[in-house]
JSON list of C-alpha atoms in Angstrom, two decimals:
[
{"chain": "A", "resi": 1, "resn": "MET", "atom": "CA", "xyz": [71.44, 112.65, 129.04]},
{"chain": "A", "resi": 2, "resn": "THR", "atom": "CA", "xyz": [67.80, 111.59, 129.40]},
{"chain": "A", "resi": 3, "resn": "SER", "atom": "CA", "xyz": [65.71, 112.42, 126.34]},
{"chain": "A", "resi": 4, "resn": "ILE", "atom": "CA", "xyz": [61.98, 112.56, 125.64]},
{"chain": "A", "resi": 5, "resn": "ASP", "atom": "CA", "xyz": [59.78, 113.25, 122.63]},
{"chain": "A", "resi": 6, "resn": "LEU", "atom": "CA", "xyz": [56.83, 115.63, 123.00]},
{"chain": "A", "resi": 7, "resn": "ASN", "atom": "CA", "xyz": [53.78, 114.77, 120.91]},
{"chain": "A", "resi": 8, "resn": "ALA", "atom": "CA", "xyz": [50.42, 116.49, 120.54]},
{"chain": "A", "resi": 9, "resn": "ASP", "atom": "CA", "xyz": [47.18, 115.78, 118.69]},
{"chain": "A", "resi": 10, "resn": "LEU", "atom": "CA", "xyz": [46.91, 118.34, 115.90]},
{"chain": "A", "resi": 11, "resn": "GLY", "atom": "CA", "xyz": [44.74, 119.09, 112.88]},
{"chain": "A", "resi": 12, "resn": "GLU", "atom": "CA", "xyz": [41.66, 118.46, 114.98]},
{"chain": "A", "resi": 13, "resn": "GLY", "atom": "CA", "xyz": [39.27, 120.62, 113.05]},
{"chain": "A", "resi": 14, "resn": "PHE", "atom": "CA", "xyz": [36.83, 120.30, 110.19]},
{"chain": "A", "resi": 15, "resn": "GLY", "atom": "CA", "xyz": [35.98, 122.91, 107.58]},
{"chain": "A", "resi": 16, "resn": "ARG", "atom": "CA", "xyz": [35.87, 126.32, 109.26]},
{"chain": "A", "resi": 17, "resn": "TRP", "atom": "CA", "xyz": [35.92, 124.85, 112.77]},
{"chain": "A", "resi": 18, "resn": "ARG", "atom": "CA", "xyz": [39.27, 124.45, 114.52]},
{"chain": "A", "resi": 19, "resn": "LEU", "atom": "CA", "xyz": [39.91, 122.90, 117.92]},
{"chain": "A", "resi": 20, "resn": "THR", "atom": "CA", "xyz": [43.69, 122.98, 118.18]},
{"chain": "A", "resi": 21, "resn": "ASP", "atom": "CA", "xyz": [46.17, 125.87, 117.80]},
{"chain": "A", "resi": 22, "resn": "ASP", "atom": "CA", "xyz": [48.33, 123.95, 115.37]},
{"chain": "A", "resi": 23, "resn": "GLU", "atom": "CA", "xyz": [50.78, 126.67, 114.46]},
{"chain": "A", "resi": 24, "resn": "GLN", "atom": "CA", "xyz": [51.67, 127.57, 118.04]},
{"chain": "A", "resi": 25, "resn": "LEU", "atom": "CA", "xyz": [51.86, 123.97, 119.26]},
{"chain": "A", "resi": 26, "resn": "LEU", "atom": "CA", "xyz": [54.16, 123.08, 116.36]},
{"chain": "A", "resi": 27, "resn": "SER", "atom": "CA", "xyz": [56.65, 125.56, 117.78]},
{"chain": "A", "resi": 28, "resn": "VAL", "atom": "CA", "xyz": [56.85, 123.46, 120.96]},
{"chain": "A", "resi": 29, "resn": "VAL", "atom": "CA", "xyz": [56.33, 119.75, 120.21]},
{"chain": "A", "resi": 30, "resn": "THR", "atom": "CA", "xyz": [58.68, 117.44, 118.33]},
{"chain": "A", "resi": 31, "resn": "SER", "atom": "CA", "xyz": [56.01, 115.08, 116.95]},
{"chain": "A", "resi": 32, "resn": "ALA", "atom": "CA", "xyz": [52.54, 115.89, 115.60]},
{"chain": "A", "resi": 33, "resn": "ASN", "atom": "CA", "xyz": [49.72, 113.34, 115.69]},
{"chain": "A", "resi": 34, "resn": "VAL", "atom": "CA", "xyz": [47.68, 114.56, 112.73]},
{"chain": "A", "resi": 35, "resn": "ALA", "atom": "CA", "xyz": [43.98, 113.71, 112.54]},
{"chain": "A", "resi": 36, "resn": "CYS", "atom": "CA", "xyz": [43.31, 111.83, 109.30]},
{"chain": "A", "resi": 37, "resn": "GLY", "atom": "CA", "xyz": [39.65, 112.64, 108.71]},
{"chain": "A", "resi": 38, "resn": "PHE", "atom": "CA", "xyz": [37.87, 109.92, 110.69]},
{"chain": "A", "resi": 39, "resn": "HIS", "atom": "CA", "xyz": [37.54, 111.60, 114.10]},
{"chain": "A", "resi": 40, "resn": "ALA", "atom": "CA", "xyz": [38.54, 115.09, 112.95]},
{"chain": "A", "resi": 41, "resn": "GLY", "atom": "CA", "xyz": [40.49, 116.72, 110.16]},
{"chain": "A", "resi": 42, "resn": "ASP", "atom": "CA", "xyz": [39.87, 117.15, 106.46]},
{"chain": "A", "resi": 43, "resn": "ALA", "atom": "CA", "xyz": [42.02, 117.36, 103.34]},
{"chain": "A", "resi": 44, "resn": "VAL", "atom": "CA", "xyz": [42.73, 121.08, 103.62]},
{"chain": "A", "resi": 45, "resn": "THR", "atom": "CA", "xyz": [43.55, 120.84, 107.32]},
{"chain": "A", "resi": 46, "resn": "MET", "atom": "CA", "xyz": [45.82, 117.83, 106.83]},
{"chain": "A", "resi": 47, "resn": "ARG", "atom": "CA", "xyz": [47.70, 119.59, 104.05]},
{"chain": "A", "resi": 48, "resn": "ARG", "atom": "CA", "xyz": [48.15, 122.76, 106.12]},
{"chain": "A", "resi": 49, "resn": "VAL", "atom": "CA", "xyz": [49.39, 120.95, 109.22]},
{"chain": "A", "resi": 50, "resn": "CYS", "atom": "CA", "xyz": [51.83, 118.84, 107.19]},
{"chain": "A", "resi": 51, "resn": "ARG", "atom": "CA", "xyz": [53.26, 121.99, 105.61]},
{"chain": "A", "resi": 52, "resn": "LEU", "atom": "CA", "xyz": [53.62, 123.74, 108.97]},
{"chain": "A", "resi": 53, "resn": "ALA", "atom": "CA", "xyz": [55.20, 120.66, 110.54]},
{"chain": "A", "resi": 54, "resn": "ALA", "atom": "CA", "xyz": [57.68, 120.29, 107.70]},
{"chain": "A", "resi": 55, "resn": "GLU", "atom": "CA", "xyz": [58.69, 123.94, 107.99]},
{"chain": "A", "resi": 56, "resn": "ARG", "atom": "CA", "xyz": [59.46, 123.47, 111.68]},
{"chain": "A", "resi": 57, "resn": "GLY", "atom": "CA", "xyz": [61.15, 120.07, 111.42]},
{"chain": "A", "resi": 58, "resn": "VAL", "atom": "CA", "xyz": [58.40, 118.38, 113.45]},
{"chain": "A", "resi": 59, "resn": "ARG", "atom": "CA", "xyz": [57.79, 114.67, 112.77]},
{"chain": "A", "resi": 60, "resn": "ILE", "atom": "CA", "xyz": [54.37, 113.79, 111.35]},
{"chain": "A", "resi": 61, "resn": "GLY", "atom": "CA", "xyz": [52.35, 110.91, 112.74]},
{"chain": "A", "resi": 62, "resn": "ALA", "atom": "CA", "xyz": [49.07, 109.51, 111.43]},
{"chain": "A", "resi": 63, "resn": "GLN", "atom": "CA", "xyz": [46.48, 109.60, 114.19]},
{"chain": "A", "resi": 64, "resn": "VAL", "atom": "CA", "xyz": [44.08, 106.90, 113.08]},
{"chain": "A", "resi": 65, "resn": "SER", "atom": "CA", "xyz": [40.62, 106.45, 114.54]},
{"chain": "A", "resi": 66, "resn": "TYR", "atom": "CA", "xyz": [37.27, 104.76, 114.29]},
{"chain": "A", "resi": 67, "resn": "ARG", "atom": "CA", "xyz": [35.03, 106.47, 111.73]},
{"chain": "A", "resi": 68, "resn": "ASP", "atom": "CA", "xyz": [33.29, 108.75, 114.23]},
{"chain": "A", "resi": 69, "resn": "LEU", "atom": "CA", "xyz": [33.27, 112.46, 113.38]},
{"chain": "A", "resi": 70, "resn": "ALA", "atom": "CA", "xyz": [30.19, 113.15, 115.48]},
{"chain": "A", "resi": 71, "resn": "GLY", "atom": "CA", "xyz": [31.69, 111.55, 118.58]},
{"chain": "A", "resi": 72, "resn": "PHE", "atom": "CA", "xyz": [35.24, 112.82, 118.02]},
{"chain": "A", "resi": 73, "resn": "GLY", "atom": "CA", "xyz": [36.41, 109.21, 117.89]},
{"chain": "A", "resi": 74, "resn": "ARG", "atom": "CA", "xyz": [35.72, 108.69, 121.58]},
{"chain": "A", "resi": 75, "resn": "ARG", "atom": "CA", "xyz": [32.69, 106.40, 121.29]},
{"chain": "A", "resi": 76, "resn": "ALA", "atom": "CA", "xyz": [33.08, 102.64, 121.58]},
{"chain": "A", "resi": 77, "resn": "MET", "atom": "CA", "xyz": [32.52, 100.93, 118.23]},
{"chain": "A", "resi": 78, "resn": "ASP", "atom": "CA", "xyz": [32.65, 97.34, 117.01]},
{"chain": "A", "resi": 79, "resn": "VAL", "atom": "CA", "xyz": [34.33, 97.35, 113.60]},
{"chain": "A", "resi": 80, "resn": "PRO", "atom": "CA", "xyz": [35.09, 94.06, 111.82]},
{"chain": "A", "resi": 81, "resn": "PRO", "atom": "CA", "xyz": [38.88, 93.48, 111.77]},
{"chain": "A", "resi": 82, "resn": "ALA", "atom": "CA", "xyz": [39.19, 93.43, 107.96]},
{"chain": "A", "resi": 83, "resn": "GLU", "atom": "CA", "xyz": [37.27, 96.70, 107.73]},
{"chain": "A", "resi": 84, "resn": "LEU", "atom": "CA", "xyz": [39.32, 98.32, 110.48]},
{"chain": "A", "resi": 85, "resn": "ALA", "atom": "CA", "xyz": [42.61, 97.27, 108.88]},
{"chain": "A", "resi": 86, "resn": "ALA", "atom": "CA", "xyz": [41.54, 98.78, 105.55]},
{"chain": "A", "resi": 87, "resn": "GLU", "atom": "CA", "xyz": [40.40, 102.00, 107.22]},
{"chain": "A", "resi": 88, "resn": "VAL", "atom": "CA", "xyz": [43.67, 102.36, 109.14]},
{"chain": "A", "resi": 89, "resn": "ALA", "atom": "CA", "xyz": [45.64, 101.93, 105.91]},
{"chain": "A", "resi": 90, "resn": "TYR", "atom": "CA", "xyz": [43.31, 104.40, 104.17]},
{"chain": "A", "resi": 91, "resn": "GLN", "atom": "CA", "xyz": [43.92, 107.08, 106.80]},
{"chain": "A", "resi": 92, "resn": "ILE", "atom": "CA", "xyz": [47.69, 106.63, 106.72]},
{"chain": "A", "resi": 93, "resn": "GLY", "atom": "CA", "xyz": [47.70, 106.75, 102.94]},
{"chain": "A", "resi": 94, "resn": "ALA", "atom": "CA", "xyz": [45.74, 109.99, 102.87]},
{"chain": "A", "resi": 95, "resn": "LEU", "atom": "CA", "xyz": [48.19, 111.69, 105.21]},
{"chain": "A", "resi": 96, "resn": "GLN", "atom": "CA", "xyz": [51.18, 110.32, 103.30]},
{"chain": "A", "resi": 97, "resn": "VAL", "atom": "CA", "xyz": [50.06, 112.26, 100.21]},
{"chain": "A", "resi": 98, "resn": "PHE", "atom": "CA", "xyz": [50.13, 115.58, 102.04]},
{"chain": "A", "resi": 99, "resn": "ALA", "atom": "CA", "xyz": [53.33, 114.79, 103.93]},
{"chain": "A", "resi": 100, "resn": "ARG", "atom": "CA", "xyz": [55.14, 114.02, 100.67]},
{"chain": "A", "resi": 101, "resn": "ALA", "atom": "CA", "xyz": [53.76, 117.19, 99.09]},
{"chain": "A", "resi": 102, "resn": "ALA", "atom": "CA", "xyz": [55.28, 119.13, 102.00]},
{"chain": "A", "resi": 103, "resn": "GLY", "atom": "CA", "xyz": [58.67, 117.50, 101.41]},
{"chain": "A", "resi": 104, "resn": "THR", "atom": "CA", "xyz": [58.53, 115.13, 104.34]},
{"chain": "A", "resi": 105, "resn": "ARG", "atom": "CA", "xyz": [56.87, 111.83, 105.27]},
{"chain": "A", "resi": 106, "resn": "VAL", "atom": "CA", "xyz": [54.64, 110.11, 107.78]},
{"chain": "A", "resi": 107, "resn": "SER", "atom": "CA", "xyz": [57.02, 108.92, 110.50]},
{"chain": "A", "resi": 108, "resn": "TYR", "atom": "CA", "xyz": [54.75, 106.90, 112.81]},
{"chain": "A", "resi": 109, "resn": "VAL", "atom": "CA", "xyz": [51.16, 105.87, 113.63]},
{"chain": "A", "resi": 110, "resn": "LYS", "atom": "CA", "xyz": [49.14, 106.47, 116.79]},
{"chain": "A", "resi": 111, "resn": "PRO", "atom": "CA", "xyz": [45.53, 105.39, 117.40]},
{"chain": "A", "resi": 112, "resn": "HIS", "atom": "CA", "xyz": [43.11, 107.96, 118.81]},
{"chain": "A", "resi": 113, "resn": "GLY", "atom": "CA", "xyz": [40.43, 107.96, 121.48]},
{"chain": "A", "resi": 114, "resn": "ALA", "atom": "CA", "xyz": [38.26, 104.87, 121.78]},
{"chain": "A", "resi": 115, "resn": "LEU", "atom": "CA", "xyz": [40.50, 102.93, 119.40]},
{"chain": "A", "resi": 116, "resn": "TYR", "atom": "CA", "xyz": [43.58, 103.79, 121.48]},
{"chain": "A", "resi": 117, "resn": "ASN", "atom": "CA", "xyz": [41.94, 102.46, 124.62]},
{"chain": "A", "resi": 118, "resn": "ARG", "atom": "CA", "xyz": [40.44, 99.42, 122.90]},
{"chain": "A", "resi": 119, "resn": "VAL", "atom": "CA", "xyz": [43.75, 98.13, 121.56]},
{"chain": "A", "resi": 120, "resn": "VAL", "atom": "CA", "xyz": [45.32, 98.15, 125.01]},
{"chain": "A", "resi": 121, "resn": "ARG", "atom": "CA", "xyz": [43.57, 94.83, 125.74]},
{"chain": "A", "resi": 122, "resn": "ASP", "atom": "CA", "xyz": [41.63, 93.76, 122.63]},
{"chain": "A", "resi": 123, "resn": "GLU", "atom": "CA", "xyz": [43.90, 91.49, 120.60]},
{"chain": "A", "resi": 124, "resn": "GLU", "atom": "CA", "xyz": [41.60, 91.31, 117.57]},
{"chain": "A", "resi": 125, "resn": "GLN", "atom": "CA", "xyz": [41.29, 95.09, 117.20]},
{"chain": "A", "resi": 126, "resn": "ALA", "atom": "CA", "xyz": [44.98, 95.57, 117.95]},
{"chain": "A", "resi": 127, "resn": "GLY", "atom": "CA", "xyz": [45.85, 93.03, 115.27]},
{"chain": "A", "resi": 128, "resn": "ALA", "atom": "CA", "xyz": [43.65, 94.87, 112.79]},
{"chain": "A", "resi": 129, "resn": "VAL", "atom": "CA", "xyz": [45.47, 98.14, 113.47]},
{"chain": "A", "resi": 130, "resn": "VAL", "atom": "CA", "xyz": [48.82, 96.42, 112.99]},
{"chain": "A", "resi": 131, "resn": "GLU", "atom": "CA", "xyz": [47.58, 94.88, 109.73]},
{"chain": "A", "resi": 132, "resn": "GLY", "atom": "CA", "xyz": [46.51, 98.31, 108.53]},
{"chain": "A", "resi": 133, "resn": "VAL", "atom": "CA", "xyz": [49.91, 99.80, 109.33]},
{"chain": "A", "resi": 134, "resn": "LEU", "atom": "CA", "xyz": [51.64, 96.96, 107.46]},
{"chain": "A", "resi": 135, "resn": "LEU", "atom": "CA", "xyz": [49.41, 97.58, 104.45]},
{"chain": "A", "resi": 136, "resn": "ALA", "atom": "CA", "xyz": [50.44, 101.23, 104.35]},
{"chain": "A", "resi": 137, "resn": "ASP", "atom": "CA", "xyz": [54.12, 100.99, 105.27]},
{"chain": "A", "resi": 138, "resn": "ALA", "atom": "CA", "xyz": [55.78, 97.98, 106.90]},
{"chain": "A", "resi": 139, "resn": "ALA", "atom": "CA", "xyz": [58.47, 100.16, 108.51]},
{"chain": "A", "resi": 140, "resn": "LEU", "atom": "CA", "xyz": [56.28, 102.64, 110.40]},
{"chain": "A", "resi": 141, "resn": "PRO", "atom": "CA", "xyz": [56.73, 102.84, 114.19]},
{"chain": "A", "resi": 142, "resn": "VAL", "atom": "CA", "xyz": [53.57, 102.45, 116.28]},
{"chain": "A", "resi": 143, "resn": "LEU", "atom": "CA", "xyz": [53.04, 104.72, 119.30]},
{"chain": "A", "resi": 144, "resn": "GLY", "atom": "CA", "xyz": [50.99, 103.40, 122.20]},
{"chain": "A", "resi": 145, "resn": "LEU", "atom": "CA", "xyz": [50.57, 102.61, 125.87]},
{"chain": "A", "resi": 146, "resn": "PRO", "atom": "CA", "xyz": [53.29, 100.52, 127.57]},
{"chain": "A", "resi": 147, "resn": "GLY", "atom": "CA", "xyz": [52.22, 96.90, 127.98]},
{"chain": "A", "resi": 148, "resn": "SER", "atom": "CA", "xyz": [49.40, 97.19, 125.44]},
{"chain": "A", "resi": 149, "resn": "ARG", "atom": "CA", "xyz": [48.40, 94.41, 123.08]},
{"chain": "A", "resi": 150, "resn": "LEU", "atom": "CA", "xyz": [48.93, 96.89, 120.24]},
{"chain": "A", "resi": 151, "resn": "LEU", "atom": "CA", "xyz": [52.63, 97.35, 120.95]},
{"chain": "A", "resi": 152, "resn": "GLU", "atom": "CA", "xyz": [53.10, 93.65, 121.62]},
{"chain": "A", "resi": 153, "resn": "LEU", "atom": "CA", "xyz": [51.61, 92.68, 118.26]},
{"chain": "A", "resi": 154, "resn": "ALA", "atom": "CA", "xyz": [53.40, 95.52, 116.46]},
{"chain": "A", "resi": 155, "resn": "ALA", "atom": "CA", "xyz": [56.75, 94.27, 117.74]},
{"chain": "A", "resi": 156, "resn": "LYS", "atom": "CA", "xyz": [55.92, 90.70, 116.72]},
{"chain": "A", "resi": 157, "resn": "ALA", "atom": "CA", "xyz": [55.12, 91.97, 113.22]},
{"chain": "A", "resi": 158, "resn": "GLY", "atom": "CA", "xyz": [58.49, 93.72, 112.99]},
{"chain": "A", "resi": 159, "resn": "LEU", "atom": "CA", "xyz": [57.17, 97.25, 113.51]},
{"chain": "A", "resi": 160, "resn": "PRO", "atom": "CA", "xyz": [59.05, 99.52, 115.91]},
{"chain": "A", "resi": 161, "resn": "ALA", "atom": "CA", "xyz": [56.92, 99.74, 119.10]},
{"chain": "A", "resi": 162, "resn": "VAL", "atom": "CA", "xyz": [57.26, 103.08, 120.89]},
{"chain": "A", "resi": 163, "resn": "THR", "atom": "CA", "xyz": [55.85, 103.70, 124.35]},
{"chain": "A", "resi": 164, "resn": "GLU", "atom": "CA", "xyz": [54.23, 106.93, 125.46]},
{"chain": "A", "resi": 165, "resn": "ALA", "atom": "CA", "xyz": [52.96, 108.53, 128.67]},
{"chain": "A", "resi": 166, "resn": "PHE", "atom": "CA", "xyz": [50.35, 111.17, 129.49]},
{"chain": "A", "resi": 167, "resn": "ALA", "atom": "CA", "xyz": [51.15, 113.94, 131.94]},
{"chain": "A", "resi": 168, "resn": "ASP", "atom": "CA", "xyz": [47.59, 115.27, 131.97]},
{"chain": "A", "resi": 169, "resn": "ARG", "atom": "CA", "xyz": [45.75, 111.96, 132.37]},
{"chain": "A", "resi": 170, "resn": "ALA", "atom": "CA", "xyz": [45.22, 109.93, 135.53]},
{"chain": "A", "resi": 171, "resn": "TYR", "atom": "CA", "xyz": [46.49, 106.33, 135.63]},
{"chain": "A", "resi": 172, "resn": "THR", "atom": "CA", "xyz": [45.02, 103.25, 137.26]},
{"chain": "A", "resi": 173, "resn": "ASP", "atom": "CA", "xyz": [47.20, 101.04, 139.46]},
{"chain": "A", "resi": 174, "resn": "GLU", "atom": "CA", "xyz": [47.55, 98.72, 136.45]},
{"chain": "A", "resi": 175, "resn": "GLY", "atom": "CA", "xyz": [49.14, 101.46, 134.33]},
{"chain": "A", "resi": 176, "resn": "THR", "atom": "CA", "xyz": [46.13, 102.08, 132.09]},
{"chain": "A", "resi": 177, "resn": "LEU", "atom": "CA", "xyz": [44.36, 105.41, 131.68]},
{"chain": "A", "resi": 178, "resn": "VAL", "atom": "CA", "xyz": [41.40, 106.25, 133.90]},
{"chain": "A", "resi": 179, "resn": "PRO", "atom": "CA", "xyz": [38.34, 106.52, 131.60]},
{"chain": "A", "resi": 180, "resn": "ARG", "atom": "CA", "xyz": [37.47, 110.11, 130.75]},
{"chain": "A", "resi": 181, "resn": "GLY", "atom": "CA", "xyz": [33.99, 109.73, 132.21]},
{"chain": "A", "resi": 182, "resn": "GLN", "atom": "CA", "xyz": [35.36, 109.26, 135.73]},
{"chain": "A", "resi": 183, "resn": "ASP", "atom": "CA", "xyz": [36.14, 112.13, 138.10]},
{"chain": "A", "resi": 184, "resn": "GLY", "atom": "CA", "xyz": [39.78, 113.13, 138.06]},
{"chain": "A", "resi": 185, "resn": "ALA", "atom": "CA", "xyz": [40.53, 111.37, 134.77]},
{"chain": "A", "resi": 186, "resn": "VAL", "atom": "CA", "xyz": [42.05, 114.56, 133.36]},
{"chain": "A", "resi": 187, "resn": "ILE", "atom": "CA", "xyz": [44.64, 116.48, 135.40]},
{"chain": "A", "resi": 188, "resn": "ALA", "atom": "CA", "xyz": [43.52, 120.12, 135.34]},
{"chain": "A", "resi": 189, "resn": "ASP", "atom": "CA", "xyz": [46.21, 121.76, 137.49]},
{"chain": "A", "resi": 190, "resn": "PRO", "atom": "CA", "xyz": [48.95, 123.08, 135.12]},
{"chain": "A", "resi": 191, "resn": "GLU", "atom": "CA", "xyz": [51.69, 122.85, 137.75]},
{"chain": "A", "resi": 192, "resn": "ALA", "atom": "CA", "xyz": [50.77, 119.24, 138.47]},
{"chain": "A", "resi": 193, "resn": "VAL", "atom": "CA", "xyz": [51.01, 118.46, 134.75]},
{"chain": "A", "resi": 194, "resn": "VAL", "atom": "CA", "xyz": [54.44, 120.07, 134.56]},
{"chain": "A", "resi": 195, "resn": "GLU", "atom": "CA", "xyz": [55.72, 118.19, 137.62]},
{"chain": "A", "resi": 196, "resn": "ARG", "atom": "CA", "xyz": [54.34, 114.89, 136.32]},
{"chain": "A", "resi": 197, "resn": "SER", "atom": "CA", "xyz": [56.05, 115.52, 132.97]},
{"chain": "A", "resi": 198, "resn": "VAL", "atom": "CA", "xyz": [59.44, 115.92, 134.59]},
{"chain": "A", "resi": 199, "resn": "GLY", "atom": "CA", "xyz": [58.89, 112.87, 136.79]},
{"chain": "A", "resi": 200, "resn": "LEU", "atom": "CA", "xyz": [57.87, 110.72, 133.83]},
{"chain": "A", "resi": 201, "resn": "ALA", "atom": "CA", "xyz": [60.89, 111.84, 131.80]},
{"chain": "A", "resi": 202, "resn": "ARG", "atom": "CA", "xyz": [63.46, 111.59, 134.60]},
{"chain": "A", "resi": 203, "resn": "SER", "atom": "CA", "xyz": [62.35, 108.52, 136.54]},
{"chain": "A", "resi": 204, "resn": "GLY", "atom": "CA", "xyz": [59.63, 106.84, 134.45]},
{"chain": "A", "resi": 205, "resn": "THR", "atom": "CA", "xyz": [57.24, 106.93, 137.38]},
{"chain": "A", "resi": 206, "resn": "VAL", "atom": "CA", "xyz": [53.97, 108.68, 138.21]},
{"chain": "A", "resi": 207, "resn": "LEU", "atom": "CA", "xyz": [51.38, 108.47, 140.97]},
{"chain": "A", "resi": 208, "resn": "SER", "atom": "CA", "xyz": [48.25, 106.54, 140.08]},
{"chain": "A", "resi": 209, "resn": "HIS", "atom": "CA", "xyz": [44.72, 107.82, 140.64]},
{"chain": "A", "resi": 210, "resn": "ASP", "atom": "CA", "xyz": [44.85, 106.15, 144.07]},
{"chain": "A", "resi": 211, "resn": "GLY", "atom": "CA", "xyz": [48.21, 107.68, 144.98]},
{"chain": "A", "resi": 212, "resn": "SER", "atom": "CA", "xyz": [50.39, 104.63, 144.38]},
{"chain": "A", "resi": 213, "resn": "PRO", "atom": "CA", "xyz": [53.68, 105.05, 142.45]},
{"chain": "A", "resi": 214, "resn": "ILE", "atom": "CA", "xyz": [53.66, 103.12, 139.18]},
{"chain": "A", "resi": 215, "resn": "GLU", "atom": "CA", "xyz": [56.26, 102.67, 136.45]},
{"chain": "A", "resi": 216, "resn": "VAL", "atom": "CA", "xyz": [55.45, 104.18, 133.06]},
{"chain": "A", "resi": 217, "resn": "ALA", "atom": "CA", "xyz": [58.57, 103.84, 130.94]},
{"chain": "A", "resi": 218, "resn": "ALA", "atom": "CA", "xyz": [57.99, 106.01, 127.87]},
{"chain": "A", "resi": 219, "resn": "ARG", "atom": "CA", "xyz": [59.96, 107.42, 124.95]},
{"chain": "A", "resi": 220, "resn": "SER", "atom": "CA", "xyz": [57.30, 110.02, 124.15]},
{"chain": "A", "resi": 221, "resn": "LEU", "atom": "CA", "xyz": [55.13, 112.30, 126.25]},
{"chain": "A", "resi": 222, "resn": "CYS", "atom": "CA", "xyz": [51.67, 113.32, 125.00]},
{"chain": "A", "resi": 223, "resn": "LEU", "atom": "CA", "xyz": [50.41, 116.86, 125.54]},
{"chain": "A", "resi": 224, "resn": "HIS", "atom": "CA", "xyz": [46.76, 117.21, 124.57]},
{"chain": "A", "resi": 225, "resn": "GLY", "atom": "CA", "xyz": [46.18, 120.11, 122.20]},
{"chain": "A", "resi": 226, "resn": "ASP", "atom": "CA", "xyz": [42.46, 120.41, 122.96]},
{"chain": "A", "resi": 227, "resn": "THR", "atom": "CA", "xyz": [42.80, 121.39, 126.63]},
{"chain": "A", "resi": 228, "resn": "PRO", "atom": "CA", "xyz": [42.36, 125.02, 127.78]},
{"chain": "A", "resi": 229, "resn": "GLY", "atom": "CA", "xyz": [45.69, 126.87, 127.68]},
{"chain": "A", "resi": 230, "resn": "ALA", "atom": "CA", "xyz": [47.32, 124.02, 125.80]},
{"chain": "A", "resi": 231, "resn": "VAL", "atom": "CA", "xyz": [50.00, 126.13, 124.12]},
{"chain": "A", "resi": 232, "resn": "GLU", "atom": "CA", "xyz": [51.21, 127.85, 127.28]},
{"chain": "A", "resi": 233, "resn": "LEU", "atom": "CA", "xyz": [51.14, 124.57, 129.18]},
{"chain": "A", "resi": 234, "resn": "ALA", "atom": "CA", "xyz": [53.18, 122.86, 126.47]},
{"chain": "A", "resi": 235, "resn": "ARG", "atom": "CA", "xyz": [55.75, 125.65, 126.62]},
{"chain": "A", "resi": 236, "resn": "ARG", "atom": "CA", "xyz": [56.00, 125.35, 130.40]},
{"chain": "A", "resi": 237, "resn": "VAL", "atom": "CA", "xyz": [56.45, 121.60, 130.16]},
{"chain": "A", "resi": 238, "resn": "ARG", "atom": "CA", "xyz": [59.24, 121.90, 127.60]},
{"chain": "A", "resi": 239, "resn": "GLU", "atom": "CA", "xyz": [61.01, 124.65, 129.51]},
{"chain": "A", "resi": 240, "resn": "ARG", "atom": "CA", "xyz": [60.89, 122.69, 132.77]},
{"chain": "A", "resi": 241, "resn": "LEU", "atom": "CA", "xyz": [62.12, 119.53, 131.07]},
{"chain": "A", "resi": 242, "resn": "VAL", "atom": "CA", "xyz": [65.11, 121.35, 129.62]},
{"chain": "A", "resi": 243, "resn": "ALA", "atom": "CA", "xyz": [65.83, 122.99, 132.98]},
{"chain": "A", "resi": 244, "resn": "ALA", "atom": "CA", "xyz": [65.79, 119.52, 134.56]},
{"chain": "A", "resi": 245, "resn": "GLY", "atom": "CA", "xyz": [68.45, 118.32, 132.14]},
{"chain": "A", "resi": 246, "resn": "VAL", "atom": "CA", "xyz": [66.14, 116.43, 129.80]},
{"chain": "A", "resi": 247, "resn": "ARG", "atom": "CA", "xyz": [66.86, 116.60, 126.08]},
{"chain": "A", "resi": 248, "resn": "VAL", "atom": "CA", "xyz": [63.65, 117.12, 124.06]},
{"chain": "A", "resi": 249, "resn": "GLU", "atom": "CA", "xyz": [63.89, 115.37, 120.69]},
{"chain": "A", "resi": 250, "resn": "ALA", "atom": "CA", "xyz": [61.75, 113.34, 118.29]},
{"chain": "A", "resi": 251, "resn": "PHE", "atom": "CA", "xyz": [61.83, 109.55, 118.59]},
{"chain": "A", "resi": 252, "resn": "ALA", "atom": "CA", "xyz": [61.36, 108.96, 114.86]}
]
């Protein structure tokens, strides 16, 4: 039977402000990308999400980012490799404390936002992320875009490299994500997102922004928690996947 992991970005709040409905999404997804304080999240939020995830048997991933609270981690930044490696390790380590306190552990690492897109092609920044993961835990899987420099370097370093796809993001003909600033970069139609999810899980293909079929072989499917109606959409995606004969289970 075909299987797929469902991951979502969670813990994206700060202080009294909350962006994601963590509790409801944790009843649907199998893996939680928890913000580690650099683009969103704080100590109290990280602790709460880790506890909720542990209670539901959801795997916890460290969603590491550039240090950019004001820009939600989506602004391009030039961070020296040694500094970036240390900051990646720092973020993972912070989340590990709260995961252990909840009786579980950090199971993987996923970059966020501008860092995620940068390490698709930038070998220096990708290498810094890998170095940071190795500093924190040399056995942690790394989640990223198929064909990215990040996953290539992670595999060379002996880290499990796990591919993911996005049902609610448009793809270029090269298999990269269309930048958010471009029209149509985010798929707004819920039914289209559901159909793309099933197609990605069953056949590993999706139509690009220009309408060409492209291969996107992925072990995990990302559902953004900050989109309107995210919880209901996530439920629909999971229900349709199960109805299509796809087993939904964590990769880690």
